[in-house]
Short mmCIF file of C-alpha atoms and ligand atoms in Angstrom, two decimals:
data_model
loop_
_atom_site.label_atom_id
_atom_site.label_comp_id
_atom_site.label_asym_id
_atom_site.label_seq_id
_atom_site.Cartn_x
_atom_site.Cartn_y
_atom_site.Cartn_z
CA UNK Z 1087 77.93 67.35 54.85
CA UNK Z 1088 80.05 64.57 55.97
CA UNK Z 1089 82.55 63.61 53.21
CA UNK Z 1090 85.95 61.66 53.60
CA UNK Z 1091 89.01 63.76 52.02
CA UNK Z 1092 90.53 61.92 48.75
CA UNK Z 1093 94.16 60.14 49.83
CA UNK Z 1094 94.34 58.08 46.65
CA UNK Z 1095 94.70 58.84 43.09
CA UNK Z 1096 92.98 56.05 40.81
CA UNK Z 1097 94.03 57.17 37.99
CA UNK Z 1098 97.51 56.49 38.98
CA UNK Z 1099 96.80 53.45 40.22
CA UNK Z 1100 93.20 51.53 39.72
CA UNK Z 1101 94.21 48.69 41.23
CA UNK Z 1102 92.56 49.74 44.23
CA UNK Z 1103 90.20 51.17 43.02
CA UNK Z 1104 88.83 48.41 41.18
CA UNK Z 1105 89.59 45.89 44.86
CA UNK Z 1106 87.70 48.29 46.76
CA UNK Z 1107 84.29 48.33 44.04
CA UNK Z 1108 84.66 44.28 43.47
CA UNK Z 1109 84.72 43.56 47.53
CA UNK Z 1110 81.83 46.27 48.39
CA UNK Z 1111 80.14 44.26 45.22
CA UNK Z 1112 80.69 40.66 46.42
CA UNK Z 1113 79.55 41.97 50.15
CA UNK Z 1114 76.57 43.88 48.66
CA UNK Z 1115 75.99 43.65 45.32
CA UNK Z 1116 71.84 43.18 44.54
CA UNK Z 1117 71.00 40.32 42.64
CA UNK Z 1118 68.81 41.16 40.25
CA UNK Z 1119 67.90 38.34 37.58
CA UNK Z 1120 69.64 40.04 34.59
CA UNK Z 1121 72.45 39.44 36.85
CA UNK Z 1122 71.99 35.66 36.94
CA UNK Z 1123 72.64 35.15 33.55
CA UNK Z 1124 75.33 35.20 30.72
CA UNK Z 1125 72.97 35.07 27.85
CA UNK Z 1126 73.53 38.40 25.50
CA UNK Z 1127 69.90 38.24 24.49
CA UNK Z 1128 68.38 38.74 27.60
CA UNK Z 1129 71.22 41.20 28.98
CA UNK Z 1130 70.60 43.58 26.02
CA UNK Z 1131 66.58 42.89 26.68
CA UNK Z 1132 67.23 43.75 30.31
CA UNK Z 1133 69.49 47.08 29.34
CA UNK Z 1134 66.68 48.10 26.62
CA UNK Z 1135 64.06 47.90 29.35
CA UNK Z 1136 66.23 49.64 31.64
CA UNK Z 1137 67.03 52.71 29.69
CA UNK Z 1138 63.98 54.45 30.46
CA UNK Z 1139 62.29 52.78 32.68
CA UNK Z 1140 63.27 52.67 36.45
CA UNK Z 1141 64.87 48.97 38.26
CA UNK Z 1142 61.71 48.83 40.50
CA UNK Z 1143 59.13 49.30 38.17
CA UNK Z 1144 60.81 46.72 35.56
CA UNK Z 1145 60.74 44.56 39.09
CA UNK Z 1146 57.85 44.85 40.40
CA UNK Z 1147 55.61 43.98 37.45
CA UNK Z 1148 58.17 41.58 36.29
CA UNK Z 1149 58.04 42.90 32.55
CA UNK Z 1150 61.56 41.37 32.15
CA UNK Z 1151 60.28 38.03 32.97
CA UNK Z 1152 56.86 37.88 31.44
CA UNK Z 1153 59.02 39.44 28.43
CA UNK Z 1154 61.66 36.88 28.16
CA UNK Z 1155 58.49 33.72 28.63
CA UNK Z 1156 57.23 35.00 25.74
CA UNK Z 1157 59.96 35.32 23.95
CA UNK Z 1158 62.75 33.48 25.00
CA UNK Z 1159 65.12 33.95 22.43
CA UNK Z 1160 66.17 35.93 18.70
CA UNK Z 1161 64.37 33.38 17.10
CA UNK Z 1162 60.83 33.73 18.79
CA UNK Z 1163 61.51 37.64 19.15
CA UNK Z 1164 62.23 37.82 15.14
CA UNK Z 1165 59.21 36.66 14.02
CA UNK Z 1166 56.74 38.40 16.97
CA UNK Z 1167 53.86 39.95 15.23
CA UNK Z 1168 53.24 43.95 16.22
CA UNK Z 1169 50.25 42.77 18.30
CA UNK Z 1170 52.34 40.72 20.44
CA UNK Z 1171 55.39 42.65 20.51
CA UNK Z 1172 53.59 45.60 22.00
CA UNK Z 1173 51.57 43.76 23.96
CA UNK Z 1174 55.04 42.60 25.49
CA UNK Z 1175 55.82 45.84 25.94
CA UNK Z 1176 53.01 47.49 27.45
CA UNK Z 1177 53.19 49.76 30.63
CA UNK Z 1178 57.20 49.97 29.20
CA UNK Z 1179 56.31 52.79 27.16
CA UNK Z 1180 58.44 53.98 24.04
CA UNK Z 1181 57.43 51.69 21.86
CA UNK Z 1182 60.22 52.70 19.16
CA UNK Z 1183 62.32 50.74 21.78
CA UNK Z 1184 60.72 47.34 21.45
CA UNK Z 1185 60.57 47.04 17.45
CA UNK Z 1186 64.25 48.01 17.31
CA UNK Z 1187 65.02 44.43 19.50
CA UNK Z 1188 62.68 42.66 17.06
CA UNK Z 1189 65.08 44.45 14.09
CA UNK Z 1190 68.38 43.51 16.62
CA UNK Z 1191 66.47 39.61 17.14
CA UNK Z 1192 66.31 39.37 13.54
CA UNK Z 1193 69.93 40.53 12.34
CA UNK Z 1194 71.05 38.44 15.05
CA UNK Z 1195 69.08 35.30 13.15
CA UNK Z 1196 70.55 35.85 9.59
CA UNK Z 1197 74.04 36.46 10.74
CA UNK Z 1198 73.60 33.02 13.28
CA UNK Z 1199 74.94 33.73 16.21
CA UNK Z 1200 75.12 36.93 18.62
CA UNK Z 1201 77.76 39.26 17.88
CA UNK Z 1202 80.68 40.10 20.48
CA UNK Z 1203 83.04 42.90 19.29
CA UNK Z 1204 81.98 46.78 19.78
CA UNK Z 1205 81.98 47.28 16.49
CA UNK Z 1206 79.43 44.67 15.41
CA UNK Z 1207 77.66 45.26 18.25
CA UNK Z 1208 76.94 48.58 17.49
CA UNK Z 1209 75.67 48.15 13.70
CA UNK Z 1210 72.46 46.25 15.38
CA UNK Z 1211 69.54 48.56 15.08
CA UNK Z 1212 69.44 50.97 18.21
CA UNK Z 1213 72.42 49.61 20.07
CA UNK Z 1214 75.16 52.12 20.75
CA UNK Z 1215 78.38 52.19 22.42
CA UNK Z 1216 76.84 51.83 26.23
CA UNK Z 1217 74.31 48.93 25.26
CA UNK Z 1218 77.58 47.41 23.31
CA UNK Z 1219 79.69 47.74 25.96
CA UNK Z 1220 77.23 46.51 28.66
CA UNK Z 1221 76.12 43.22 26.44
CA UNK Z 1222 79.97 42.63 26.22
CA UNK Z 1223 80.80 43.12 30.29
CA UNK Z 1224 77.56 41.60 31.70
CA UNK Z 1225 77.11 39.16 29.02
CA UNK Z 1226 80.49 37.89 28.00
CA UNK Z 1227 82.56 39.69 30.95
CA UNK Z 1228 84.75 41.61 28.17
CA UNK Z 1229 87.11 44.44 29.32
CA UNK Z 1230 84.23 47.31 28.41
CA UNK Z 1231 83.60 50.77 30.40
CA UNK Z 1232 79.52 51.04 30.59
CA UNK Z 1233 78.87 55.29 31.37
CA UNK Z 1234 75.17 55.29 32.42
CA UNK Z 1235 73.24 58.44 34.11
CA UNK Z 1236 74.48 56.48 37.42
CA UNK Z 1237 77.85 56.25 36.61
CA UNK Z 1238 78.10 59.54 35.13
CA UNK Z 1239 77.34 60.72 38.71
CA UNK Z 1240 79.88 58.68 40.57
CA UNK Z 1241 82.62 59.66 37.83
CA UNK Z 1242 82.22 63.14 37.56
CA UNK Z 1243 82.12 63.03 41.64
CA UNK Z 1244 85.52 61.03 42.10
CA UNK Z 1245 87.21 63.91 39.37
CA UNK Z 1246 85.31 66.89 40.29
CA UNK Z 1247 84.34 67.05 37.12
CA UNK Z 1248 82.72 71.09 36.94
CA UNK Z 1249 81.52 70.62 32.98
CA UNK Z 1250 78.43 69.50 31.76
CA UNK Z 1251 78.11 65.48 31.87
CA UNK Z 1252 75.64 65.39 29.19
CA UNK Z 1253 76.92 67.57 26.31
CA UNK Z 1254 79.23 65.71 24.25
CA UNK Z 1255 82.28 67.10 25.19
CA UNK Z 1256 81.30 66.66 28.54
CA UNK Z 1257 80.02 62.44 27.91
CA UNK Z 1258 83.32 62.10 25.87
CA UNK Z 1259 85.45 63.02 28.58
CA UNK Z 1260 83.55 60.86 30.98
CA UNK Z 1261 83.93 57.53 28.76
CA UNK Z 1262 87.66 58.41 28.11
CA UNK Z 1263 87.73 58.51 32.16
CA UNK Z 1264 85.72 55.24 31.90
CA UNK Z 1265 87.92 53.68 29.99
CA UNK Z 1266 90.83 53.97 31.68
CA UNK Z 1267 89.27 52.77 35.06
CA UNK Z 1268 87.53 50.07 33.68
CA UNK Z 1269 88.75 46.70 35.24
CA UNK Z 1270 89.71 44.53 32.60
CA UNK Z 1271 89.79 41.37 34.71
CA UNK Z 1272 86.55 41.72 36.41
CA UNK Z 1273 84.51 43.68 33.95
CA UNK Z 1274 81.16 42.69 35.04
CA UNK Z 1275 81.65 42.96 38.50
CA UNK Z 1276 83.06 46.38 38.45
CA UNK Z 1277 80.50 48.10 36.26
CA UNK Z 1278 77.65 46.41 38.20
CA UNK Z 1279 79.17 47.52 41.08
CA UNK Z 1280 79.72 51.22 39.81
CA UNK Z 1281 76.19 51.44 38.55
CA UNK Z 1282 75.04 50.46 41.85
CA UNK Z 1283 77.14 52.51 43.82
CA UNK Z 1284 75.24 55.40 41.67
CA UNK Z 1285 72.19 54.01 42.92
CA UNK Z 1286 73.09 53.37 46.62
CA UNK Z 1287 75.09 55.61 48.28
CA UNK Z 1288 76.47 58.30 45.25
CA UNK Z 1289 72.89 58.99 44.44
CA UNK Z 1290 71.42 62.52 43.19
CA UNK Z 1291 71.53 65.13 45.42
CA UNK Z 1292 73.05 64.66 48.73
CA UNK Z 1293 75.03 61.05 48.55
CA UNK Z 1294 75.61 58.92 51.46
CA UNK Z 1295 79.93 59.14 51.29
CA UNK Z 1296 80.27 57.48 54.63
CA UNK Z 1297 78.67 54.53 53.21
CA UNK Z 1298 80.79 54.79 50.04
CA UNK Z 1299 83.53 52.10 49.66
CA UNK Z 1300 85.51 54.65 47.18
CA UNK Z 1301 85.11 57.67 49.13
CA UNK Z 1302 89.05 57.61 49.64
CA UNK Z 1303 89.66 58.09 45.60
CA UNK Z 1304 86.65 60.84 45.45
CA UNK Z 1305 88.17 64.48 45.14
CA UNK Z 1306 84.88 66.56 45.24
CA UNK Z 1307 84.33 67.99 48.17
CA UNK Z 1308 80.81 69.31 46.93
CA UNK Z 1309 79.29 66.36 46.10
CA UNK Z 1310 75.91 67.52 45.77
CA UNK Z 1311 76.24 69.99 43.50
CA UNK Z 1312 77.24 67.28 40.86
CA UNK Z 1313 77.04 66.10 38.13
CA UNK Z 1314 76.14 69.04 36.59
CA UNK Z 1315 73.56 68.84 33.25
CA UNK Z 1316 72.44 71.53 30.78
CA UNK Z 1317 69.10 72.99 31.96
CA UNK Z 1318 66.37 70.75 30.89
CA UNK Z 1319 63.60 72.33 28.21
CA UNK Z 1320 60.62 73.58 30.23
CA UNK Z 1321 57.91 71.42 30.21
CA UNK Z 1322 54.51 71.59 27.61
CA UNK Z 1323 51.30 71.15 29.02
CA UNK Z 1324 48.99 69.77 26.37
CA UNK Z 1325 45.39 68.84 26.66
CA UNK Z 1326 43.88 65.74 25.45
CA UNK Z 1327 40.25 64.81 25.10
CA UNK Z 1328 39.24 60.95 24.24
CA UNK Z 1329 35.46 59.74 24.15
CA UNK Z 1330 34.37 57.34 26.07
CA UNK Z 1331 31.45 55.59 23.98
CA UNK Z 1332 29.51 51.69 24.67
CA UNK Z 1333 27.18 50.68 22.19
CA UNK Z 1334 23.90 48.64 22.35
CA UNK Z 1335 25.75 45.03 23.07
CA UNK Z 1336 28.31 47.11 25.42
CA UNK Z 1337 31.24 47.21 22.87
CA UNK Z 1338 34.02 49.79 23.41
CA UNK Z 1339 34.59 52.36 21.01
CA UNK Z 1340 38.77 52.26 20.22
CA UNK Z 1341 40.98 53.29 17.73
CA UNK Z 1342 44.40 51.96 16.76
CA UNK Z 1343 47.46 54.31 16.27
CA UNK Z 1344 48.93 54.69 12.99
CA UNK Z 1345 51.69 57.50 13.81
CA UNK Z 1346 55.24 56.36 13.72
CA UNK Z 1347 55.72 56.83 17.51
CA UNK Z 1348 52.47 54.68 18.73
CA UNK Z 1349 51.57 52.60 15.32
CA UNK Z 1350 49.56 49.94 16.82
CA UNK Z 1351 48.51 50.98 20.15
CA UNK Z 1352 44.82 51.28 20.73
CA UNK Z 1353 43.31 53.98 22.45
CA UNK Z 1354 40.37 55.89 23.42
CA UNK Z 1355 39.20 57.87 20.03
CA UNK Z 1356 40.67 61.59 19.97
CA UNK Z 1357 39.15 64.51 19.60
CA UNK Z 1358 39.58 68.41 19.35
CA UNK Z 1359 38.08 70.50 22.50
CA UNK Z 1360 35.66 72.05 20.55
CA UNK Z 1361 33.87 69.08 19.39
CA UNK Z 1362 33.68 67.57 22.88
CA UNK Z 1363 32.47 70.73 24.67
CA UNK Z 1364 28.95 69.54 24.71
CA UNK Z 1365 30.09 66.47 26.76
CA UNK Z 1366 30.53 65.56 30.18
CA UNK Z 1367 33.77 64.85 31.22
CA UNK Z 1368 33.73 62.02 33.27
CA UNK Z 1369 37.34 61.17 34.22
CA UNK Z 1370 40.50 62.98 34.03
CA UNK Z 1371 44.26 61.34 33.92
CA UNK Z 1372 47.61 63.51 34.41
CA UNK Z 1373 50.61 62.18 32.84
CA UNK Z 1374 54.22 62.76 31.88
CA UNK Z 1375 56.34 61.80 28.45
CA UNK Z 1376 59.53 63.20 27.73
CA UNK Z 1377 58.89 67.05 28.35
CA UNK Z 1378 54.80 67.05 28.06
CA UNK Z 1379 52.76 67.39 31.38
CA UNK Z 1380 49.50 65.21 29.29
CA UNK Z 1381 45.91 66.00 30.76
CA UNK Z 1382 43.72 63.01 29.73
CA UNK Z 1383 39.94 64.36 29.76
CA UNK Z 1384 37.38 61.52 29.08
CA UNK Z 1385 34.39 63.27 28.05
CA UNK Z 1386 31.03 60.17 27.74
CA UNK Z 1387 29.81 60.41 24.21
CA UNK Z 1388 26.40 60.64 23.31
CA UNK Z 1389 24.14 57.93 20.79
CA UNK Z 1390 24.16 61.21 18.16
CA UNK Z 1391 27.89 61.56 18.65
CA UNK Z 1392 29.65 60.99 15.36
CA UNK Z 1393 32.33 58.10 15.16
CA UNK Z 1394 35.18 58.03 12.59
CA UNK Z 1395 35.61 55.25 9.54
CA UNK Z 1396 38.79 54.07 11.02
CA UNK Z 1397 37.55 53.68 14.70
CA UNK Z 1398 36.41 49.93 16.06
CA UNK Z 1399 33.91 48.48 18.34
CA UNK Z 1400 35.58 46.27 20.78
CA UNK Z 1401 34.07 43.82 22.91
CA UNK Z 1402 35.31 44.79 26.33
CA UNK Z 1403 36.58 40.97 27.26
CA UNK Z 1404 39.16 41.51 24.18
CA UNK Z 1405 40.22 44.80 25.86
CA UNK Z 1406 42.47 43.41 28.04
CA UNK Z 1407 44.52 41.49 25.07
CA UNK Z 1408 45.05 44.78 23.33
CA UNK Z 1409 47.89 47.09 23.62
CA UNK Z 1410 47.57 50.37 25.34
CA UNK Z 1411 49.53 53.05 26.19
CA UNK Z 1412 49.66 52.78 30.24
CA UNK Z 1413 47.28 56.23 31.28
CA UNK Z 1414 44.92 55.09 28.20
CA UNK Z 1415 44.66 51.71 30.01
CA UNK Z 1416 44.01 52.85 33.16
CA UNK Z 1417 41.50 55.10 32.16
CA UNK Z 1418 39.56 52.06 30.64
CA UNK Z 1419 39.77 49.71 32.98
CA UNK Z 1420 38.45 52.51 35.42
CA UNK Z 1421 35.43 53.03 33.35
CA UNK Z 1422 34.61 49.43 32.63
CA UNK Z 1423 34.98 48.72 36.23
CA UNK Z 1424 32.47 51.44 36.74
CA UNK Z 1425 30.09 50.44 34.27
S1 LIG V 357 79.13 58.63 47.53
FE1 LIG V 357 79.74 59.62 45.60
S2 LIG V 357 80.41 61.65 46.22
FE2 LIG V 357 80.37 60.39 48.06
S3 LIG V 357 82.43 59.58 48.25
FE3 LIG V 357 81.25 58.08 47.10
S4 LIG V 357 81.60 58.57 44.95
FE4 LIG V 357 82.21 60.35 46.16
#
């Protein structure tokens, strides 16, 4: 592949460095609205939605702005009810996520005003050093290094960096790199324009270097084979089997999470294979979370088949106001579009 040879060092300089990122930025930096605005709430509402969910799906079904509408600041975010909150939060997924901001909205309440050090920063629930850090560049423009899966890319790319990036020896030496790069004049520029360097031109696999504006500081000459990661755990399949059940008056037969990881989501009602084997299966959904491959089978219950104490008739209007994981609500609306 085409890749410019390194001439400068930016580690012995970053002036340059930091020029070259803050003019590429101001020529084609994306402006996304988290971008627009200084407000720490909805920068660290912006980075929570952002850690596992991708720019264009956060985008495209404008979760960040339906999100910050309905609750527009710590205040109205401290006292959300679990309801709301995860109906806020639905098609987002990890939920765990989304009731750590409501903890973060309401420590920001008693102590009165948002915090702006690392240190206090980091004692709100779920906030570590790279949400810190970002909530201090993006919302206060604070000398902060941000390291990201992005810019772990474009850093271990400029070094040559042959260790793992995500063992932590590896993510320690990549924030001390951060740090001393970091541009402590133009902080928010030049981590936005890092990050999105990672996800322009220095993206996975083979990266675009002609197009890169710091290809003359980048010593690997084997870009694509970086950054390297520990091998990822092999993936479960697991099997899932829901009924799909309408009484007499057309109701939908639901049932509301009470695990730690979904408490309060409503889904289809769950059951083992061997108690749905007399059933037709009427619709099947394939999903992915974390390392399971999920097969949804929706098998249509019968009038004799038996329905738990803890499982509720819902009219299907109210559906649509309830929380669901994302394949559980497609699978409903499928069916009562059907029906
Ligand atoms: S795109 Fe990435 S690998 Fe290529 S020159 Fe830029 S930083 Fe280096």
């Amino acid at each position: 592949m085409l890749k410019p040879v390194a001439t400068l060092d930016p580690f012995s300089d970053p002036a340059p460095f930091r020029d070259a990122l803050a003019e590429w930025f101001g020529k084609h930096g994306r402006d996304y609205p988290w971008r627009r605005t200084s407000d720490p709430y909805a920068v660290l509402i912006s980075e929570v939605m952002l850690q596992q969910t991708q720019i264009a799906t956060v985008l495209g079904r404008n979760y960040y702005g339906r999100f910050l509408d309905r609750f527009p600041d710590p205040p109205s975010l401290a006292i959300a009810d679990d309801a709301d909150l995860l109906k806020a939060w639905e098609g987002l997924g990890y939920y765990r996520r989304v009731r750590m901001l409501r903890e973060t909205a309401r420590a920001v309440v008693e102590a009165g005003r948002f915090p702006e050090s690392l240190d206090a920063l980091q004692k709100l629930p779920g906030v570590g050093r790279y949400t810190a850090n970002a909530v201090r560049a993006f919302a206060f423009d604070l000398p902060a290094a941000v390291v990201d899966g992005n810019v772990a890319r474009v850093l271990s790319r400029v070094v040559d960096f042959r260790d793992t990036v995500d063992s932590p020896a590896g993510l320690k030496h990549l924030w001390t790199l951060a740090d001393q790069l970091a541009d402590p004049q133009r902080p928010k520029v030049y981590n936005s324009a890092l990050m999105e360097i990672g996800q322009t031109c220095c993206r996975p696999g083979v990266p675009d270097c002609l197009a890169c504006p710091i290809a003359q500081f980048c010593k690997t000459r084997e870009p694509e084979t970086l950054p390297v990661k520990t091998a990822k755990a092999k993936t479960t399949q697991v099997e899932s089997h829901v009924l799909w059940m309408r009484d007499s008056e057309g109701r939908v037969l639901l049932h509301q999470e009470q695990g730690k990881r979904r408490q309060g989501l409503w889904k289809l009602p769950e059951r083992k294979a061997a108690d749905v084997s007399g059933l037709r299966e009427i619709a099947t959904h394939r999903y992915g979370i974390t390392r399971y491959q999920v097969t949804l089978h929706v098998h249509q219950a019968i009038p004799t088949t038996p329905i738990r104490e803890d499982e509720v008739w819902q009219q299907p209007e109210a559906v649509a106001s309830l929380a669901m994981p994302s394949p559980y609500r497609r699978a409903v609306e499928a069916l009562l579009k059907e029906s």
